[in-house]
XYZ file of C-alpha atoms in Angstrom:
713
model
C -0.001 -0.002 0.000
C 2.926 2.340 0.626
C 4.004 1.911 -3.006
C 0.530 2.775 -4.232
C 0.399 5.807 -1.935
C 3.807 7.004 -3.142
C 2.875 6.492 -6.779
C -0.400 8.344 -6.289
C 1.387 11.241 -4.626
C 3.878 11.450 -7.489
C 1.077 11.450 -10.064
C -0.802 14.163 -8.188
C 2.363 16.250 -8.027
C 2.722 15.988 -11.809
C -0.923 16.972 -12.263
C -0.326 20.034 -10.080
C 2.728 20.859 -12.212
C 0.584 20.602 -15.338
C -1.982 22.952 -13.783
C 0.760 25.460 -12.959
C 2.061 25.329 -16.531
C -1.440 25.635 -17.979
C -2.461 28.669 -15.913
C 0.687 30.524 -16.983
C -0.585 30.659 -20.554
C -2.131 33.921 -21.903
C -5.923 34.061 -21.697
C -8.527 35.787 -23.872
C -11.587 34.048 -22.452
C -12.608 32.738 -25.896
C -13.451 29.418 -27.486
C -12.490 29.438 -31.164
C -13.067 27.103 -34.093
C -11.605 27.225 -37.589
C -14.295 28.116 -40.092
C -14.041 29.493 -43.622
C -11.723 32.498 -43.852
C -11.026 32.778 -40.137
C -11.799 31.758 -36.556
C -15.412 31.501 -35.373
C -16.098 32.560 -31.784
C -18.168 29.785 -30.181
C -18.136 30.972 -26.548
C -17.014 34.022 -24.559
C -16.174 33.922 -20.838
C -18.167 36.545 -18.939
C -15.127 37.511 -16.853
C -12.664 37.326 -19.727
C -10.825 40.260 -21.342
C -12.917 39.954 -24.538
C -16.293 39.794 -22.789
C -17.342 43.336 -23.724
C -16.129 43.194 -27.311
C -16.838 39.798 -28.876
C -19.949 37.663 -28.858
C -20.505 34.061 -29.981
C -20.839 33.942 -33.751
C -18.262 36.616 -34.550
C -15.711 35.599 -37.186
C -12.119 36.793 -36.711
C -10.377 36.915 -40.085
C -7.034 38.452 -39.073
C -4.903 39.777 -36.219
C -3.040 43.064 -36.481
C -0.275 44.747 -34.499
C 1.916 47.757 -35.372
C 5.100 45.799 -34.672
C 4.029 42.433 -36.095
C 1.822 43.517 -38.976
C -1.282 41.668 -40.121
C -1.719 37.894 -39.692
C -4.567 36.187 -41.558
C -6.405 33.504 -39.569
C -7.601 31.391 -42.506
C -6.690 27.697 -42.245
C -5.556 27.835 -38.617
C -7.171 25.364 -36.158
C -6.268 26.471 -32.608
C -6.706 23.086 -30.854
C -5.167 20.963 -33.612
C -3.107 17.943 -32.517
C 0.093 18.643 -34.511
C 0.894 14.947 -34.918
C -2.174 14.328 -37.091
C -0.256 16.094 -39.856
C 1.131 13.439 -42.174
C 4.683 14.676 -42.738
C 7.519 16.261 -40.848
C 7.348 19.232 -43.230
C 3.685 19.867 -42.424
C 4.473 19.532 -38.726
C 7.283 22.095 -38.951
C 5.013 24.450 -40.887
C 2.426 24.148 -38.148
C 5.015 25.007 -35.501
C 5.972 28.094 -37.479
C 2.324 29.116 -37.801
C 1.827 28.482 -34.076
C 4.754 30.809 -33.346
C 3.171 33.607 -35.399
C -0.040 33.542 -33.354
C 1.935 33.118 -30.135
C 3.776 36.345 -30.868
C 0.480 38.289 -30.833
C -0.464 36.785 -27.474
C 2.801 38.114 -26.041
C 1.812 41.691 -26.869
C 0.026 43.865 -24.259
C -2.795 44.230 -26.766
C -3.502 43.597 -30.448
C -6.336 44.186 -32.888
C -8.788 41.508 -34.038
C -10.296 42.159 -37.486
C -13.783 40.717 -38.050
C -15.401 39.687 -41.317
C -17.809 42.627 -41.085
C -14.917 45.106 -41.127
C -14.903 45.796 -37.376
C -11.572 46.160 -35.576
C -11.517 45.289 -31.882
C -8.632 45.749 -29.468
C -7.924 42.698 -27.299
C -5.608 42.644 -24.260
C -4.659 39.069 -23.226
C -4.264 38.413 -19.542
C -0.942 36.959 -18.449
C -2.484 33.917 -16.729
C -5.440 31.609 -17.263
C -7.793 31.049 -14.288
C -7.953 27.452 -13.095
C -11.710 27.444 -13.592
C -11.187 28.371 -17.242
C -9.139 25.281 -18.039
C -11.204 23.241 -20.533
C -12.788 19.868 -19.777
C -10.327 17.897 -21.982
C -7.492 19.076 -19.727
C -9.030 17.379 -16.689
C -10.237 14.346 -18.649
C -6.742 13.639 -19.956
C -5.386 13.662 -16.411
C -8.228 11.427 -15.239
C -7.534 8.890 -17.990
C -3.812 9.010 -17.280
C -4.364 8.496 -13.553
C -6.591 5.471 -14.219
C -3.921 3.840 -16.394
C -1.081 4.678 -14.012
C -2.847 3.551 -10.841
C -4.078 0.372 -12.523
C -0.562 -0.550 -13.581
C 0.837 0.473 -10.202
C -1.774 -1.529 -8.312
C -1.115 -4.690 -10.324
C 2.658 -4.336 -9.985
C 2.484 -3.603 -6.244
C 0.833 -6.964 -5.574
C 2.768 -8.985 -8.171
C 6.194 -7.356 -8.149
C 8.097 -10.537 -8.919
C 6.645 -11.013 -12.392
C 8.127 -9.468 -15.566
C 4.615 -9.069 -16.964
C 3.553 -6.745 -14.149
C 6.694 -4.632 -14.564
C 5.928 -4.220 -18.240
C 2.332 -3.399 -17.382
C 3.549 -0.746 -14.941
C 5.806 0.796 -17.612
C 2.912 0.823 -20.059
C 0.694 2.604 -17.546
C 3.483 5.112 -16.888
C 3.834 5.749 -20.624
C 0.071 6.291 -20.931
C 0.068 8.716 -18.004
C 3.003 10.742 -19.354
C 1.468 10.840 -22.839
C -1.845 12.185 -21.525
C 0.041 14.599 -19.245
C 1.775 16.257 -22.192
C -1.372 16.058 -24.318
C -3.370 17.920 -21.695
C -1.099 20.958 -21.992
C -1.059 21.576 -25.719
C -4.562 20.332 -26.553
C -6.120 22.655 -23.992
C -4.545 25.797 -25.461
C -6.947 28.594 -26.256
C -5.355 30.067 -29.399
C -1.658 29.213 -29.452
C 1.221 28.085 -27.280
C 4.938 28.729 -27.305
C 6.179 26.709 -30.331
C 9.333 25.636 -28.482
C 7.195 24.304 -25.636
C 4.829 22.680 -28.150
C 7.733 20.932 -29.886
C 9.145 19.742 -26.544
C 5.752 18.484 -25.379
C 5.260 16.746 -28.720
C 8.601 14.961 -28.449
C 7.822 14.028 -24.866
C 4.369 12.774 -25.884
C 5.731 10.528 -28.604
C 8.443 9.145 -26.341
C 5.794 8.282 -23.743
C 3.579 6.762 -26.444
C 6.426 4.533 -27.655
C 7.093 3.537 -24.028
C 3.453 2.517 -23.630
C 3.207 0.585 -26.908
C 6.639 -1.021 -26.555
C 5.777 -2.206 -23.045
C 2.492 -3.651 -24.277
C 4.338 -5.466 -27.040
C 6.815 -6.800 -24.494
C 3.912 -7.831 -22.278
C 2.509 -9.946 -25.100
C 5.918 -11.608 -25.427
C 6.176 -12.362 -21.692
C 2.621 -13.127 -20.608
C 1.232 -15.608 -19.835
C 4.327 -17.532 -21.014
C 7.763 -16.112 -21.709
C 8.310 -16.583 -25.422
C 11.708 -14.885 -25.752
C 14.843 -14.281 -23.752
C 15.804 -10.927 -22.310
C 17.705 -9.781 -25.400
C 14.554 -9.019 -27.464
C 13.248 -6.897 -24.597
C 16.376 -4.748 -24.765
C 15.993 -4.589 -28.536
C 12.488 -3.171 -28.072
C 13.901 -0.459 -25.784
C 16.567 0.437 -28.337
C 14.003 0.558 -31.150
C 11.780 2.863 -29.084
C 14.727 5.180 -28.446
C 15.594 5.180 -32.160
C 11.997 6.125 -33.040
C 12.053 9.037 -30.580
C 15.402 10.263 -31.933
C 14.158 9.946 -35.505
C 11.169 12.162 -34.672
C 13.666 14.772 -33.520
C 16.468 14.338 -36.059
C 14.308 13.368 -39.088
C 16.759 10.728 -40.374
C 14.076 9.068 -42.493
C 10.387 9.350 -43.197
C 7.632 6.730 -43.132
C 4.995 5.728 -45.693
C 1.546 7.325 -45.350
C 2.283 9.100 -42.056
C 5.593 10.013 -40.435
C 4.166 9.890 -36.895
C 1.414 7.255 -36.937
C 2.845 4.624 -39.288
C 5.216 3.257 -36.568
C 2.153 2.913 -34.315
C 0.455 0.822 -37.005
C 3.557 -1.385 -37.243
C 3.537 -1.891 -33.477
C -0.117 -2.929 -33.624
C 0.590 -5.614 -36.213
C 3.641 -6.753 -34.230
C 1.303 -7.117 -31.240
C -1.065 -9.234 -33.334
C 1.809 -11.550 -34.265
C 2.975 -11.784 -30.639
C -0.573 -12.530 -29.486
C -0.927 -15.272 -32.111
C 2.351 -16.756 -30.929
C 1.154 -16.712 -27.311
C -2.166 -18.299 -28.269
C -0.384 -21.134 -30.038
C 2.000 -21.613 -27.107
C -0.944 -21.781 -24.661
C -2.457 -24.813 -26.390
C -3.639 -27.278 -23.751
C -3.464 -24.674 -20.932
C -6.982 -23.279 -20.447
C -5.964 -20.886 -17.657
C -3.402 -19.211 -19.901
C -5.856 -19.017 -22.768
C -8.503 -17.489 -20.522
C -6.034 -14.776 -19.462
C -5.152 -14.225 -23.118
C -8.811 -13.754 -23.962
C -8.952 -10.857 -21.518
C -5.862 -9.367 -23.112
C -7.212 -9.798 -26.629
C -10.499 -8.158 -25.675
C -8.793 -5.195 -24.048
C -5.790 -4.688 -26.339
C -7.190 -5.426 -29.759
C -10.676 -4.031 -29.311
C -9.520 -0.775 -27.699
C -6.443 -0.225 -29.863
C -8.163 -1.625 -32.950
C -11.075 0.749 -32.528
C -8.660 3.637 -31.934
C -6.852 2.756 -35.150
C -10.042 2.571 -37.184
C -11.693 5.769 -35.976
C -8.664 7.967 -35.339
C -5.231 6.861 -36.591
C -6.251 5.342 -39.950
C -8.349 8.392 -40.989
C -5.407 10.599 -39.976
C -3.008 8.532 -42.087
C -5.402 8.699 -45.048
C -5.872 12.453 -44.516
C -9.583 11.982 -43.869
C -11.751 13.629 -41.273
C -11.301 12.117 -37.824
C -14.368 10.161 -36.697
C -13.904 10.997 -33.014
C -11.957 13.559 -31.024
C -8.646 12.720 -29.455
C -10.229 13.022 -26.014
C -12.791 10.342 -26.871
C -10.090 8.140 -28.385
C -7.928 8.346 -25.258
C -10.954 7.648 -23.064
C -11.697 4.553 -25.075
C -8.060 3.442 -24.950
C -7.898 3.635 -21.145
C -10.300 0.676 -20.939
C -7.355 -1.352 -22.219
C -5.743 -1.144 -18.776
C -8.759 -2.354 -16.892
C -8.975 -5.379 -19.177
C -5.255 -6.091 -18.939
C -5.380 -5.842 -15.162
C -8.143 -8.426 -15.048
C -6.195 -10.672 -17.380
C -2.910 -10.477 -15.453
C -4.571 -10.923 -12.075
C -6.714 -13.726 -13.588
C -9.826 -12.326 -11.974
C -13.116 -14.197 -12.553
C -11.784 -15.986 -15.594
C -14.545 -18.587 -15.375
C -17.106 -15.923 -16.348
C -15.366 -15.282 -19.637
C -16.695 -18.121 -21.786
C -20.230 -16.800 -21.698
C -19.563 -13.481 -23.398
C -16.171 -13.966 -25.089
C -17.639 -14.493 -28.542
C -20.373 -11.944 -27.898
C -17.880 -9.164 -27.241
C -15.976 -9.904 -30.433
C -19.147 -10.113 -32.492
C -20.294 -6.785 -31.059
C -16.939 -5.239 -31.983
C -16.973 -6.589 -35.528
C -20.607 -5.520 -35.945
C -19.757 -1.909 -35.141
C -16.625 -2.105 -37.270
C -18.625 -3.463 -40.208
C -21.031 -0.509 -40.036
C -18.110 1.958 -39.969
C -16.291 0.309 -42.875
C -19.384 0.032 -45.057
C -20.363 3.607 -44.212
C -16.882 4.887 -45.119
C -16.877 2.879 -48.354
C -20.288 4.221 -49.388
C -19.222 7.821 -48.677
C -15.731 7.749 -50.208
C -16.308 5.358 -53.105
C -19.843 6.194 -54.221
C -19.968 9.797 -53.012
C -23.306 9.405 -51.203
C -24.202 11.937 -48.533
C -23.260 10.814 -44.983
C -26.855 10.613 -43.698
C -28.015 8.436 -46.589
C -24.780 6.433 -46.459
C -25.410 5.546 -42.818
C -28.823 4.105 -43.707
C -27.378 2.097 -46.591
C -24.582 0.706 -44.401
C -26.979 -0.306 -41.616
C -29.230 -2.128 -44.123
C -26.278 -3.852 -45.797
C -24.778 -4.969 -42.503
C -28.172 -6.119 -41.249
C -28.753 -8.280 -44.318
C -25.247 -9.713 -44.564
C -23.369 -9.450 -41.284
C -26.047 -10.430 -38.785
C -26.966 -13.753 -40.477
C -23.261 -14.592 -40.658
C -22.858 -13.598 -37.022
C -25.767 -15.814 -35.986
C -24.249 -18.766 -37.826
C -20.853 -18.071 -36.284
C -22.349 -17.855 -32.797
C -24.317 -21.075 -33.130
C -21.315 -22.890 -34.618
C -18.466 -21.718 -32.422
C -19.788 -20.030 -29.292
C -21.930 -23.006 -28.385
C -19.232 -25.586 -29.080
C -18.111 -27.362 -25.949
C -21.245 -26.257 -24.082
C -23.285 -29.303 -23.238
C -27.048 -29.269 -22.792
C -28.585 -31.102 -19.858
C -31.481 -32.451 -21.899
C -29.004 -34.308 -24.144
C -27.891 -36.416 -21.179
C -31.118 -36.752 -19.173
C -32.103 -40.181 -20.598
C -28.695 -41.673 -19.784
C -28.588 -39.990 -16.393
C -32.042 -41.038 -15.222
C -31.878 -44.517 -16.748
C -28.475 -45.209 -15.261
C -29.411 -43.967 -11.806
C -32.644 -45.938 -11.715
C -30.697 -49.062 -12.678
C -28.005 -48.485 -10.027
C -27.454 -51.393 -7.667
C -26.492 -49.708 -4.431
C -24.415 -46.669 -3.518
C -21.164 -47.932 -5.030
C -22.824 -48.606 -8.371
C -24.523 -45.197 -8.267
C -21.187 -43.468 -7.631
C -19.685 -45.336 -10.581
C -22.572 -44.367 -12.871
C -22.476 -40.737 -11.668
C -18.763 -40.547 -12.462
C -19.350 -42.017 -15.916
C -22.120 -39.483 -16.696
C -19.889 -36.565 -15.645
C -17.085 -37.879 -17.843
C -19.410 -38.165 -20.835
C -20.678 -34.609 -20.371
C -17.509 -32.656 -19.558
C -14.727 -34.891 -20.966
C -12.220 -33.848 -18.268
C -8.501 -34.470 -18.527
C -8.589 -36.248 -15.164
C -11.064 -37.294 -12.463
C -10.032 -37.598 -8.813
C -11.769 -38.695 -5.617
C -11.823 -35.943 -2.964
C -13.672 -35.124 0.230
C -17.274 -34.411 -0.670
C -18.010 -30.662 -1.025
C -21.298 -29.377 0.341
C -22.222 -28.143 -3.142
C -20.625 -28.035 -6.612
C -17.819 -25.473 -6.670
C -15.031 -24.171 -8.903
C -11.374 -24.318 -7.851
C -8.465 -22.270 -9.251
C -10.688 -19.961 -11.318
C -12.392 -22.871 -13.035
C -9.392 -25.111 -13.692
C -11.086 -27.760 -11.539
C -14.666 -28.421 -10.509
C -15.565 -30.393 -7.386
C -18.875 -32.247 -7.377
C -20.539 -34.221 -4.560
C -21.448 -37.847 -5.265
C -25.059 -38.674 -4.327
C -25.301 -41.126 -1.460
C -21.564 -40.982 -0.689
C -19.252 -39.152 1.694
C -16.812 -38.629 -1.174
C -16.771 -36.207 -4.062
C -15.309 -36.035 -7.546
C -12.854 -33.435 -8.808
C -12.888 -32.880 -12.571
C -9.735 -31.324 -14.038
C -10.137 -29.069 -17.113
C -13.213 -29.405 -19.277
C -13.419 -30.686 -22.861
C -10.039 -32.470 -22.685
C -8.283 -29.293 -21.597
C -9.854 -26.996 -24.200
C -11.629 -24.738 -21.694
C -12.232 -23.973 -18.040
C -15.295 -24.841 -16.055
C -17.770 -21.986 -15.702
C -20.947 -20.931 -13.960
C -22.999 -22.601 -16.645
C -21.330 -25.894 -15.785
C -22.144 -25.354 -12.116
C -25.781 -24.707 -12.991
C -25.891 -27.897 -15.054
C -24.382 -29.995 -12.247
C -26.834 -28.523 -9.736
C -29.691 -29.450 -12.041
C -28.235 -32.938 -12.432
C -28.024 -33.312 -8.659
C -31.674 -32.305 -8.374
C -32.623 -34.891 -10.992
C -30.445 -37.456 -9.215
C -32.150 -36.784 -5.890
C -35.526 -37.382 -7.504
C -34.250 -40.518 -9.237
C -32.780 -41.755 -5.954
C -36.107 -41.215 -4.221
C -37.833 -43.186 -6.979
C -35.223 -45.958 -6.774
C -35.475 -46.080 -2.990
C -39.261 -46.293 -3.188
C -39.000 -49.061 -5.777
C -36.506 -50.995 -3.679
C -38.647 -50.531 -0.576
C -41.620 -51.951 -2.457
C -39.557 -54.860 -3.776
C -38.167 -55.521 -0.306
C -41.623 -55.573 1.194
C -42.812 -57.975 -1.530
C -39.840 -60.275 -0.878
C -40.678 -60.327 2.798
C -44.250 -61.290 2.008
C -43.030 -64.099 -0.272
C -40.579 -65.234 2.407
C -43.358 -65.386 4.977
C -45.641 -67.310 2.643
C -42.895 -69.784 1.707
C -41.879 -70.300 5.308
C -45.356 -70.543 6.795
C -47.046 -72.481 3.993
C -44.604 -74.388 1.775
C -42.101 -74.912 4.598
C -44.767 -76.309 6.890
C -45.984 -78.706 4.187
C -42.424 -79.965 3.463
C -41.821 -80.466 7.163
C -45.004 -82.524 7.311
C -43.680 -84.638 4.433
C -40.434 -85.248 6.342
C -42.260 -86.294 9.464
C -44.815 -88.429 7.621
C -42.506 -90.069 5.072
C -43.167 -93.839 4.700
C -39.452 -94.627 4.458
C -36.035 -93.025 4.913
C -35.519 -92.478 1.182
C -38.636 -90.347 0.899
C -37.679 -88.515 4.084
C -34.241 -87.623 2.626
C -35.882 -86.250 -0.495
C -38.241 -84.142 1.597
C -35.321 -82.883 3.714
C -33.401 -81.910 0.530
C -36.428 -80.004 -0.731
C -36.755 -78.291 2.645
C -33.064 -77.263 2.569
C -33.496 -75.859 -0.961
C -36.530 -73.926 0.210
C -34.602 -72.475 3.143
C -31.773 -71.441 0.802
C -34.266 -69.732 -1.504
C -35.809 -67.901 1.444
C -32.311 -66.974 2.617
C -31.453 -65.623 -0.863
C -34.496 -63.364 -0.816
C -33.306 -61.571 2.323
C -31.051 -58.749 1.040
C -30.374 -57.401 4.536
C -28.492 -60.496 5.746
C -24.723 -60.715 5.288
C -22.508 -63.709 5.987
C -18.756 -64.035 6.243
C -17.048 -65.499 3.205
C -14.723 -67.598 5.392
C -17.692 -69.312 7.102
C -19.295 -69.989 3.731
C -16.097 -71.516 2.332
C -15.765 -73.798 5.353
C -19.352 -74.973 4.912
C -18.931 -75.486 1.156
C -15.709 -77.448 1.743
C -17.566 -79.843 4.043
C -20.336 -80.288 1.487
C -17.856 -81.041 -1.326
C -15.962 -83.501 0.890
C -19.218 -85.312 1.622
C -19.952 -85.575 -2.111
C -16.453 -86.961 -2.813
C -16.689 -89.505 0.011
C -18.016 -92.231 -2.275
C -15.697 -91.549 -5.282
C -11.900 -91.986 -5.696
C -11.221 -88.240 -6.038
C -8.860 -86.321 -3.742
C -9.900 -82.747 -2.779
C -7.410 -79.914 -2.267
C -9.004 -76.768 -0.840
C -7.065 -73.463 -0.623
C -8.223 -70.106 0.758
C -6.122 -66.912 0.499
C -6.833 -63.467 1.932
C -10.490 -64.080 2.774
C -10.788 -63.085 6.492
C -13.044 -60.090 7.079
C -14.837 -60.316 3.715
C -18.626 -60.579 3.832
C -21.269 -61.548 1.287
C -24.916 -60.781 0.899
C -27.335 -63.720 0.835
C -27.725 -63.697 -2.947
C -23.956 -63.707 -3.485
C -23.533 -66.615 -1.097
C -26.248 -68.710 -2.786
C -24.913 -68.016 -6.301
C -21.340 -68.864 -5.293
C -22.444 -72.069 -3.606
C -24.373 -73.207 -6.660
C -21.513 -72.308 -9.026
C -19.132 -74.470 -6.933
C -21.738 -77.219 -6.723
C -22.261 -77.207 -10.511
C -18.510 -77.093 -11.254
C -17.921 -80.117 -8.996
C -20.888 -81.956 -10.549
C -19.570 -81.337 -14.080
C -16.099 -82.542 -13.105
C -17.424 -85.754 -11.544
C -19.880 -86.440 -14.345
C -17.728 -85.650 -17.413
C -14.053 -85.920 -16.319
C -13.910 -88.544 -13.519
C -10.806 -86.842 -12.054
C -8.454 -88.327 -9.507
C -7.693 -84.902 -8.070
C -9.887 -81.821 -7.607
C -8.320 -78.457 -6.594
C -10.514 -75.533 -5.470
C -8.772 -72.208 -4.771
C -10.467 -69.052 -3.428
C -8.527 -65.758 -3.344
C -10.191 -62.595 -2.042
C -9.487 -59.043 -0.948
C -11.759 -56.157 -0.043
C -12.668 -55.513 -3.678
C -12.821 -58.816 -5.560
C -13.041 -62.607 -5.298
C -11.323 -65.061 -7.639
C -12.365 -68.729 -7.599
C -10.727 -71.594 -9.550
C -11.931 -75.189 -9.806
C -9.291 -77.444 -11.452
C -9.467 -81.169 -12.150
C -6.915 -83.502 -13.719
C -9.400 -85.471 -15.770
C -10.188 -84.904 -19.438
C -13.781 -83.869 -20.054
C -15.559 -86.632 -21.932
C -18.257 -84.988 -24.002
C -19.625 -86.819 -27.073
C -18.564 -85.300 -30.394
C -20.931 -82.556 -31.538
C -22.638 -82.243 -28.176
C -23.136 -78.625 -27.115
C -22.457 -77.445 -23.546
C -25.380 -78.191 -21.282
C -27.506 -75.996 -19.091
C -25.085 -76.323 -16.179
C -22.333 -74.213 -17.741
C -24.908 -71.714 -19.016
C -26.407 -71.383 -15.532
C -22.960 -70.840 -13.997
C -22.245 -68.007 -16.416
C -25.658 -66.486 -15.768
C -25.032 -66.556 -12.017
C -21.574 -65.018 -12.543
C -23.146 -62.164 -14.530
C -25.692 -61.655 -11.757
C -22.767 -61.325 -9.362
C -21.262 -58.658 -11.624
C -18.379 -60.909 -12.629
C -17.338 -63.307 -15.368
C -16.834 -67.067 -15.692
C -14.546 -68.974 -18.050
C -14.368 -72.758 -18.525
C -11.662 -74.318 -20.678
C -9.279 -77.230 -21.010
C -5.914 -76.626 -19.419
C -3.086 -79.087 -20.002
C -4.337 -82.564 -19.191
C -7.246 -81.258 -17.164
C -10.034 -78.723 -17.071
C -10.470 -75.390 -15.256
C -13.423 -73.192 -14.298
C -12.461 -69.601 -13.358
C -14.731 -67.066 -11.687
C -13.909 -63.407 -11.023
C -16.396 -61.108 -9.297
C -16.409 -57.795 -7.397
C -17.196 -57.731 -3.699
C -19.289 -55.235 -1.796
C -18.511 -54.506 1.830
C -16.054 -56.008 4.277
C -17.110 -56.925 7.774
C -15.557 -53.730 9.150
C -17.524 -51.649 6.654
C -20.677 -53.498 7.691
C -19.999 -52.627 11.305
C -19.426 -48.969 10.399
C -22.654 -48.911 8.452
């Protein structure tokens, strides 16, 4: 803050110095405009020295003094910016003409000759009152202060960056240019030609400092494209341009003063194109560049079109220099936002709109100028023709351009609603929902990377839109998406709105899914009760009333199958995998008791893993069917069953050393088909194939919760 305070104090001191220099100029209390053969009086100050002699509307055709003679006023514009003159010769002639009028202002009094033959004696006052300083004087200082303080404020908080130093130098150049401009553009009739020449040289030096710094900024920000040597070369070139304005070593095409400015503009376009290409794959850098392009090329481009280009072509200026400088100062606000990377995620929405607005206005100006200069149509009629032509040609093209490019990369929620709702309704639990939610987000935004993070309370943007964090419905975790559209753009507010809408849809879908599952659960419970109370009771009666032991065993087997079916319907029950494997091992050993087959049973990493009832039943029946197939088709001497599990997956292998004996041409039976169907129901896969001299059945399936996770739940 001390740097900003010191810089502000220095700028205010220079403004005070400008006021002191301005008030020391002679004062007539007149506002004059070149018109016809002389100078038209447009306003007269009531307290001025000419208040009792001249009135608005009088036309001064000449000045006369006994010592200086008569000086005709035709062709002399008092407030002319000397640098709009195309050549050094015209500039020198203007300085000479300025000196002639200045000599009259140095006299105690002189005579003003009017077009009606009147001769009036005018006595200039030695100083100009502060209140009489014109509005452009104060506006130029205001614009300069805005540029200087903007550059100073950015540099004060980012002093370690070359870009901010260049931005500071550019703001300083702008301030010094407007400071000198304020003195000679606010003159009433004339100013000391030596002072005018010095101020003009100072103004051009400051202008080259501003433009050279901006060009250097485009070479250094957001990525350094060159080494330090080119920066020094820019300084040397700026110094050479200033010296050439003074020494006149060579002239320039079209305009000796403004042609170098045009060259700097095109050099800036090349540097910006280079930066844009170098920022490929870095959305943050490109977003900052968009701010710079908007500020630099719209403000300077508009200034070129409405002020510098007409001056170079010796046409009438479309706006005053005060308006041009006021428009140019917006450049610094845009550059400050770009360098500080402020609210970059809001840029996508109106980036194309701003450019289309600029080109729309530019198209009207160009067509209007072409109609006036080429076809010679009056300006009022030409404006109507240009508006009609642009409306019929430009606006349809603009609409096509907007729909083609501005909307690219912007997804619409309705395009993804069917997939979103269908996937969420089909989700099988929270883990499956999180997986489907992640997949939908990937399909919509195509991020460079997706990471699991702590769940945010609501969707939010991180690092000005480089990353977007999104909560996962039904989970205590969240997803972080890195760069949208494979790194082509940042996330924006529109993306946040879309994700919020998706979360709302997801909540409704989750409610519908929960209601559906609750209804299904209640129906399963009813079926379980009916099976247990009715069918179970009847089977138990068959066991107790069986005429012989064989019939009783069949009834007991049916009763066990019924209990397993009832158990499979209960989705709230979980059993430990290790207990299930022990039970299944005993059952397989009992089946092998009457055959000459040796069983080897291996379990790895299974403690703490739990299964739901349906998983347990499907696994049991897969093992049962695999053992049955081996005994029926292969008659093995050795059967090896291996179960390997962790918290996320289970792998089961059933190997036998017998060769499967299937008649030629016989297709696989229902047993293998049922095993694969059960594996798919478990979310896994099953493969059965010959291996060496034997046969192998392999199952791989994902697991849900561990016992510890069950306890936490």
